[in-house]
Coordinates of C-alpha atoms in Angstrom, one line a residue:
X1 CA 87.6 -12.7 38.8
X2 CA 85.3 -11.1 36.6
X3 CA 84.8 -7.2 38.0
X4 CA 81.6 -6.3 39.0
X5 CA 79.0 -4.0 36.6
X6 CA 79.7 -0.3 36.4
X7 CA 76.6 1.4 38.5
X8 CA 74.1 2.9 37.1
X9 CA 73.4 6.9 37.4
X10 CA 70.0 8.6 36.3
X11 CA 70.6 12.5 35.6
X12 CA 66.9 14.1 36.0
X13 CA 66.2 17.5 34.8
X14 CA 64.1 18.6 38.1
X15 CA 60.9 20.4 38.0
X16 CA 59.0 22.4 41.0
X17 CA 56.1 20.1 41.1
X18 CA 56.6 17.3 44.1
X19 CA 54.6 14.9 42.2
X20 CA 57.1 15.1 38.9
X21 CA 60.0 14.7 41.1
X22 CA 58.5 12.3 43.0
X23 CA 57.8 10.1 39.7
X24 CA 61.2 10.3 38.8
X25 CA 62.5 9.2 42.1
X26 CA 60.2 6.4 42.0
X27 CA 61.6 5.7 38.2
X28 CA 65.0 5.2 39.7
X29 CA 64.2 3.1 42.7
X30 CA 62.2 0.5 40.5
X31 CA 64.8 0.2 38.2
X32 CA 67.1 -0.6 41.0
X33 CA 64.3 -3.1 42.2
X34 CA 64.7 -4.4 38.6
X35 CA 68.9 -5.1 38.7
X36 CA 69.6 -5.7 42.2
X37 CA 73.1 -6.9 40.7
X38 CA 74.6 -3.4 40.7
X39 CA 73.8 0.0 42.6
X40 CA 71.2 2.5 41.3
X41 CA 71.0 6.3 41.6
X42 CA 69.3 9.1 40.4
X43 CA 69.4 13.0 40.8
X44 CA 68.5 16.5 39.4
X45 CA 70.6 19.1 37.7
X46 CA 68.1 21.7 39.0
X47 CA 64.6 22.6 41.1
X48 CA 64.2 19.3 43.0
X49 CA 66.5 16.8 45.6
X50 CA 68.2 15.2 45.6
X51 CA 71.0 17.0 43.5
X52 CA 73.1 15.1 41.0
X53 CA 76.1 15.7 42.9
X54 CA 74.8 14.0 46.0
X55 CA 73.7 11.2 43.8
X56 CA 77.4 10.7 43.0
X57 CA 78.4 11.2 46.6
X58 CA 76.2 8.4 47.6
X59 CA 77.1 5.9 45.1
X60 CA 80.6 6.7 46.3
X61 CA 80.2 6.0 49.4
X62 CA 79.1 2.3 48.7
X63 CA 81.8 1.3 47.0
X64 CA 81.3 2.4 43.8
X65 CA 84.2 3.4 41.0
X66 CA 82.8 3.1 37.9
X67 CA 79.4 4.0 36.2
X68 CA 77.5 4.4 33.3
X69 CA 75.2 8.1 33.6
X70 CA 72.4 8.4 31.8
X71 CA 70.0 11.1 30.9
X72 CA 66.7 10.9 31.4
X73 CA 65.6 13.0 28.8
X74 CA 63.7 12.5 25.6
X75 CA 65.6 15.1 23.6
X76 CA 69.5 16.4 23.6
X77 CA 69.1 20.2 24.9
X78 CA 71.2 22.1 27.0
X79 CA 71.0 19.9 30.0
X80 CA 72.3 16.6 28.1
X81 CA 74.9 18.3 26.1
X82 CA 76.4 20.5 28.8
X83 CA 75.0 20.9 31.9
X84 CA 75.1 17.2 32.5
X85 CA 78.8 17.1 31.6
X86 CA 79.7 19.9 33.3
X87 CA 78.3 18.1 36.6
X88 CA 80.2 14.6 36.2
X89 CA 83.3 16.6 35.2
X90 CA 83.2 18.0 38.6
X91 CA 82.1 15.0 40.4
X92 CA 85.1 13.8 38.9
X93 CA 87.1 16.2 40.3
X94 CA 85.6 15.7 43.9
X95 CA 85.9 11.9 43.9
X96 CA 89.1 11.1 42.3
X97 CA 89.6 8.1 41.3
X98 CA 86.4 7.4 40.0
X99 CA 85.5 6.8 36.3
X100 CA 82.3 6.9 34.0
X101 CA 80.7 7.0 30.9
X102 CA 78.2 9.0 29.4
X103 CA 75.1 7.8 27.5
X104 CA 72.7 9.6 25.1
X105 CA 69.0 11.3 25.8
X106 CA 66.5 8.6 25.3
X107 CA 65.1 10.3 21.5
X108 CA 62.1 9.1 20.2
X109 CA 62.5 5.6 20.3
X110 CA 60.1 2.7 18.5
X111 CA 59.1 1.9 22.0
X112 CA 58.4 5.6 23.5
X113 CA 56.2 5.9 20.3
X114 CA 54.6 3.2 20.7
X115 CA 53.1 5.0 24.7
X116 CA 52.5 7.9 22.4
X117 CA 50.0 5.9 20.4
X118 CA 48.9 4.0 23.2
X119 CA 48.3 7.8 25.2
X120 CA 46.4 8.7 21.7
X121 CA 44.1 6.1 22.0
X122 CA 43.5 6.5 25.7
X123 CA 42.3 10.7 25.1
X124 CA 40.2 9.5 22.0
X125 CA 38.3 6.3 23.7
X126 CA 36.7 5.6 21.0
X127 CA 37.0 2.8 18.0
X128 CA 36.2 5.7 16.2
X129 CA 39.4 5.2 13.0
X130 CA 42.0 7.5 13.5
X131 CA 41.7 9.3 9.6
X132 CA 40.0 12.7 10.7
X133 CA 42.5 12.8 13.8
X134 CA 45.4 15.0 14.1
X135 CA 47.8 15.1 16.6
X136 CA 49.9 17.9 18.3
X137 CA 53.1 17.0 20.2
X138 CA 53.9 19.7 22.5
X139 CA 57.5 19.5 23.4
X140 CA 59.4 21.3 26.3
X141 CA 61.1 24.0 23.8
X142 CA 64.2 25.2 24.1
X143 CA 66.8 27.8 22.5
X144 CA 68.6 25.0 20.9
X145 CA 67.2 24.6 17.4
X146 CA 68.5 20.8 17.1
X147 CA 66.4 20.1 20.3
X148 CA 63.6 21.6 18.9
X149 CA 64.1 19.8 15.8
X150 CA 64.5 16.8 17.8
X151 CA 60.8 17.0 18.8
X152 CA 59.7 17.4 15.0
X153 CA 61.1 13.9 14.4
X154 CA 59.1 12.1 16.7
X155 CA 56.3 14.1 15.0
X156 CA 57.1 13.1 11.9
X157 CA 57.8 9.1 13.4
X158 CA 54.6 9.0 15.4
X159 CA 52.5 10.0 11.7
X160 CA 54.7 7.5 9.9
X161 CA 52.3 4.4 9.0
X162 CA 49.9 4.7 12.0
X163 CA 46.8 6.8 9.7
X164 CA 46.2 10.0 11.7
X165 CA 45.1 13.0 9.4
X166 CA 48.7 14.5 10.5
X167 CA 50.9 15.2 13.7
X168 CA 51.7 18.9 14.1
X169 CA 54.4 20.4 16.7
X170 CA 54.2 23.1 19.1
X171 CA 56.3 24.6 22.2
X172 CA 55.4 25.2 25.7
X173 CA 58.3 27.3 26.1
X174 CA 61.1 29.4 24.5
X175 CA 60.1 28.0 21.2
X176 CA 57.1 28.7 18.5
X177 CA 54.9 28.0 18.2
X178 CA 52.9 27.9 21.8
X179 CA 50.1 25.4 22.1
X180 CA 47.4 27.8 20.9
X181 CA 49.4 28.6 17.7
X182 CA 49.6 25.0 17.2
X183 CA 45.8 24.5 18.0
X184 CA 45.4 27.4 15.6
X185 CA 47.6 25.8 12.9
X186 CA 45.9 22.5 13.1
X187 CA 42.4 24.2 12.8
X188 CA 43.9 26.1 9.6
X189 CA 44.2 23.2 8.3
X190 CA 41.2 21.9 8.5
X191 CA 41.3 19.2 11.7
X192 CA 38.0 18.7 13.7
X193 CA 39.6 16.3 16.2
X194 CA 42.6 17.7 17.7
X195 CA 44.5 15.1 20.6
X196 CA 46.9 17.3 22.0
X197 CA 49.8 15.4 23.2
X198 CA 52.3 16.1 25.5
X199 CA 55.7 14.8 24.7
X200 CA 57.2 14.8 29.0
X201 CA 57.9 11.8 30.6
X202 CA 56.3 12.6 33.9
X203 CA 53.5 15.0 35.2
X204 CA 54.8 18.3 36.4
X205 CA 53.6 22.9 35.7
X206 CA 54.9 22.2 32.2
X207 CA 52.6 19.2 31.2
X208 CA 49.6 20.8 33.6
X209 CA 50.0 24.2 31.5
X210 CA 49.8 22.7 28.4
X211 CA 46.8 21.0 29.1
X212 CA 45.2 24.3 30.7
X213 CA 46.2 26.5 27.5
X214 CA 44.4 23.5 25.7
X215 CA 41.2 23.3 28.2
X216 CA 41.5 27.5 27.1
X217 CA 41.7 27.1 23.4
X218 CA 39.2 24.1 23.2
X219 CA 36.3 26.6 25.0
X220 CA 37.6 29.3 23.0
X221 CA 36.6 27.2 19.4
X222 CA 33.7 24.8 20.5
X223 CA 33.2 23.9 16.5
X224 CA 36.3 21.6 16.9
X225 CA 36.7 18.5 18.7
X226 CA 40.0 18.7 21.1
X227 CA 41.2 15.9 23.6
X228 CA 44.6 16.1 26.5
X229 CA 46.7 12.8 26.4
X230 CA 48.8 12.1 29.2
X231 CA 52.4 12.3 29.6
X232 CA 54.4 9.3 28.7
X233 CA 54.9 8.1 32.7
X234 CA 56.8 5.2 34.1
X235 CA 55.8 2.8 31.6
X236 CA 58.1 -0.7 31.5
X237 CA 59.3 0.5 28.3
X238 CA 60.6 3.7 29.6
X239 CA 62.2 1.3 32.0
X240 CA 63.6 -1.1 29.2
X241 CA 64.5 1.7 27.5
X242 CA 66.8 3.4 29.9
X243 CA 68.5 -0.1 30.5
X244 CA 69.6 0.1 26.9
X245 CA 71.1 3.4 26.7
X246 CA 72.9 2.1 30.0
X247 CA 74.1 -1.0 28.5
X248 CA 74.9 1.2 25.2
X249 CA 77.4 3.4 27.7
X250 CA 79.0 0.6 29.3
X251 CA 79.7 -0.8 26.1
X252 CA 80.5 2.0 24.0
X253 CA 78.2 1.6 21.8
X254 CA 77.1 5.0 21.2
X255 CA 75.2 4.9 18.0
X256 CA 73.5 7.3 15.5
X257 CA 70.3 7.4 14.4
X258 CA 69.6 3.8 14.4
X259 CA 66.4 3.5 16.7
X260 CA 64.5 4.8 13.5
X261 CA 66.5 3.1 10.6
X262 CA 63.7 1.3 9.0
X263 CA 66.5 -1.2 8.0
X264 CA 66.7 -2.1 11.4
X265 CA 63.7 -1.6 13.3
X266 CA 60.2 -2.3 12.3
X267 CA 58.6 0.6 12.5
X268 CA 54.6 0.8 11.3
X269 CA 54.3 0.4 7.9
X270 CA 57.5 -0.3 6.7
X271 CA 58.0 -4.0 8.3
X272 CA 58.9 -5.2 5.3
X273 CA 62.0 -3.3 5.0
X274 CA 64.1 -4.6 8.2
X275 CA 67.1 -6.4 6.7
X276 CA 66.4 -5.7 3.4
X277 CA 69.8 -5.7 1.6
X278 CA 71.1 -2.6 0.2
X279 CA 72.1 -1.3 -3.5
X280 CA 73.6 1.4 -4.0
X281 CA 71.4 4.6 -5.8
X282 CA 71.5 8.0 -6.6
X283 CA 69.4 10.8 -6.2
X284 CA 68.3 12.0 -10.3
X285 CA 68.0 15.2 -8.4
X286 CA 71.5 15.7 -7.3
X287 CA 72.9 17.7 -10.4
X288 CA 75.2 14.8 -11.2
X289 CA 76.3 14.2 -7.8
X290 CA 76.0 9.9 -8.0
X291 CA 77.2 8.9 -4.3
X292 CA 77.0 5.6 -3.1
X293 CA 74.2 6.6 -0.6
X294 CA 72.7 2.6 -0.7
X295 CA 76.1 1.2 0.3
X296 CA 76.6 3.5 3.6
X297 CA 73.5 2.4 4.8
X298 CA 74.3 -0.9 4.0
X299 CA 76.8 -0.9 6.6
X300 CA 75.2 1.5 9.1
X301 CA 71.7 -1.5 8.8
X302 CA 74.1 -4.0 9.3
X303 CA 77.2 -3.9 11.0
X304 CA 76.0 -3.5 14.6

């Protein structure tokens, strides 16, 4: 008898806006509309209902032993590396018996970029070419420098091969810079047409401040052109998405950096190089230091 799927837990980070926390309750329950073949259940770590905890309790109390948790969270901060952790170890403790596995933050994926462009296009409304525009993803921020760094990635994916002037980065909390330093930044640098960008999943005070400190800035400096995007929302890719990292937990297949190996995934403007086979090369600049670098990625493009 072939044992039924592990369930499926969402870990949410909570916010104090009802409609945010609404959107992410509505997230879980249409992704357990979408696999009615095993139970689905989301919760918070903090700020909204239900708790995480009682998210557990409840998928206990149908039955279930076993499940994959994921985080829905686009970068790995405090939250997915402890907090989350910390929670299921006790949930552990509380329900014994039970077992479960622990996926990664969602990252900037191809597809998650590809809402980004699509929530570009929206703020501009134009078919106006994208050559003078320059983007500014505004991330949550956090005291975690890999989490902030994190968030200059999918800046630096998002400008890869799509033709805006540039994508800066800015903070809307506990990082720099804020969202007017970043406005100020761009403008330095010479942009006229600024789309600000919000990298959240769903609407909440964080996502609504940064587009108030950008309303402020834009009236502020009426010589430049500036534009709010929305905030990713409960796209189906967001929805694929998730899936993935699930069926990545029940599997154990926890990988790197692969979502943006251009040897894998054909990311804009470097189709061409998915599957390409590998030689190995070294770096002229590495004082003599002639590694193999072709031949590891070699095996990292191709031995999923």
């Amino acid at each position: 008898m072939t044992p039924s799927p592990p369930a499926l837990l969402i870990a949410g980070h909570g916010t104090r806006d009802e409609a945010g926390a609404e959107a992410f309750r509505a997230f879980v329950r249409e992704l357990g509309d979408r696999h009615p073949e095993l139970p689905v259940a989301g919760g918070f770590i903090e700020l909204s209902p239900p708790p995480l905890g009682d998210a557990v309790t409840g998928l206990v109390e149908r039955g279930v032993r076993r499940f994959a948790a994921v985080p829905l969270m686009l970068v790995s901060a405090g939250h997915a590396k402890g907090d989350i952790p910390a929670a299921l170890a006790r949930e552990k403790e509380r329900h014994p018996g039970i077992t479960y596995t622990y996926g990664r933050p969602l990252g900037p994926h191809p597809s998650l970029l590809r809402v980004l462009e699509r929530r570009i296009d929206e703020a501009l409304g134009t078919a106006d070419g994208r050559e003078d525009v320059t983007v500014l993803l505004v991330g949550r921020g956090s005291t975690d420098p890999d989490a902030n760094a994190e968030v200059h990635k999918a800046a630096r994916l998002l400008w890869e091969g799509r033709g805006y002037a540039g994508v800066e980065t800015a903070f809307v909390s506990l990082a720099a810079p804020d969202v007017p330093g970043g406005l100020d930044r761009c403008a330095r640098l010479g942009a006229r047409r600024i789309v600000v960008l919000p990298y959240f999943l769903f609407t909440g005070i964080l996502p609504d401040r940064v587009r108030r400190q950008t309303e402020e800035w834009a009236a502020a400096h009426p010589d430049v052109e500036v534009r709010s995007a929305d905030v990713i929302g409960p796209e189906p890719e967001l929805l694929d998405l998730v899936w993935e990292r699930y069926e990545e937990a029940v599997r154990g297949d926890l990988r790197m950096n692969c979502d943006s190996c251009v040897y894998r995934i054909a990311l804009p403007g470097f189709e061409d190089k998915v599957g390409l086979r590998q030689q190995p090369h070294f770096h002229p600049d590495d004082d003599g230091h002639h590694h193999g670098h072709g031949h590891h990625h070699g095996g990292h493009a191709h031995a999923h």
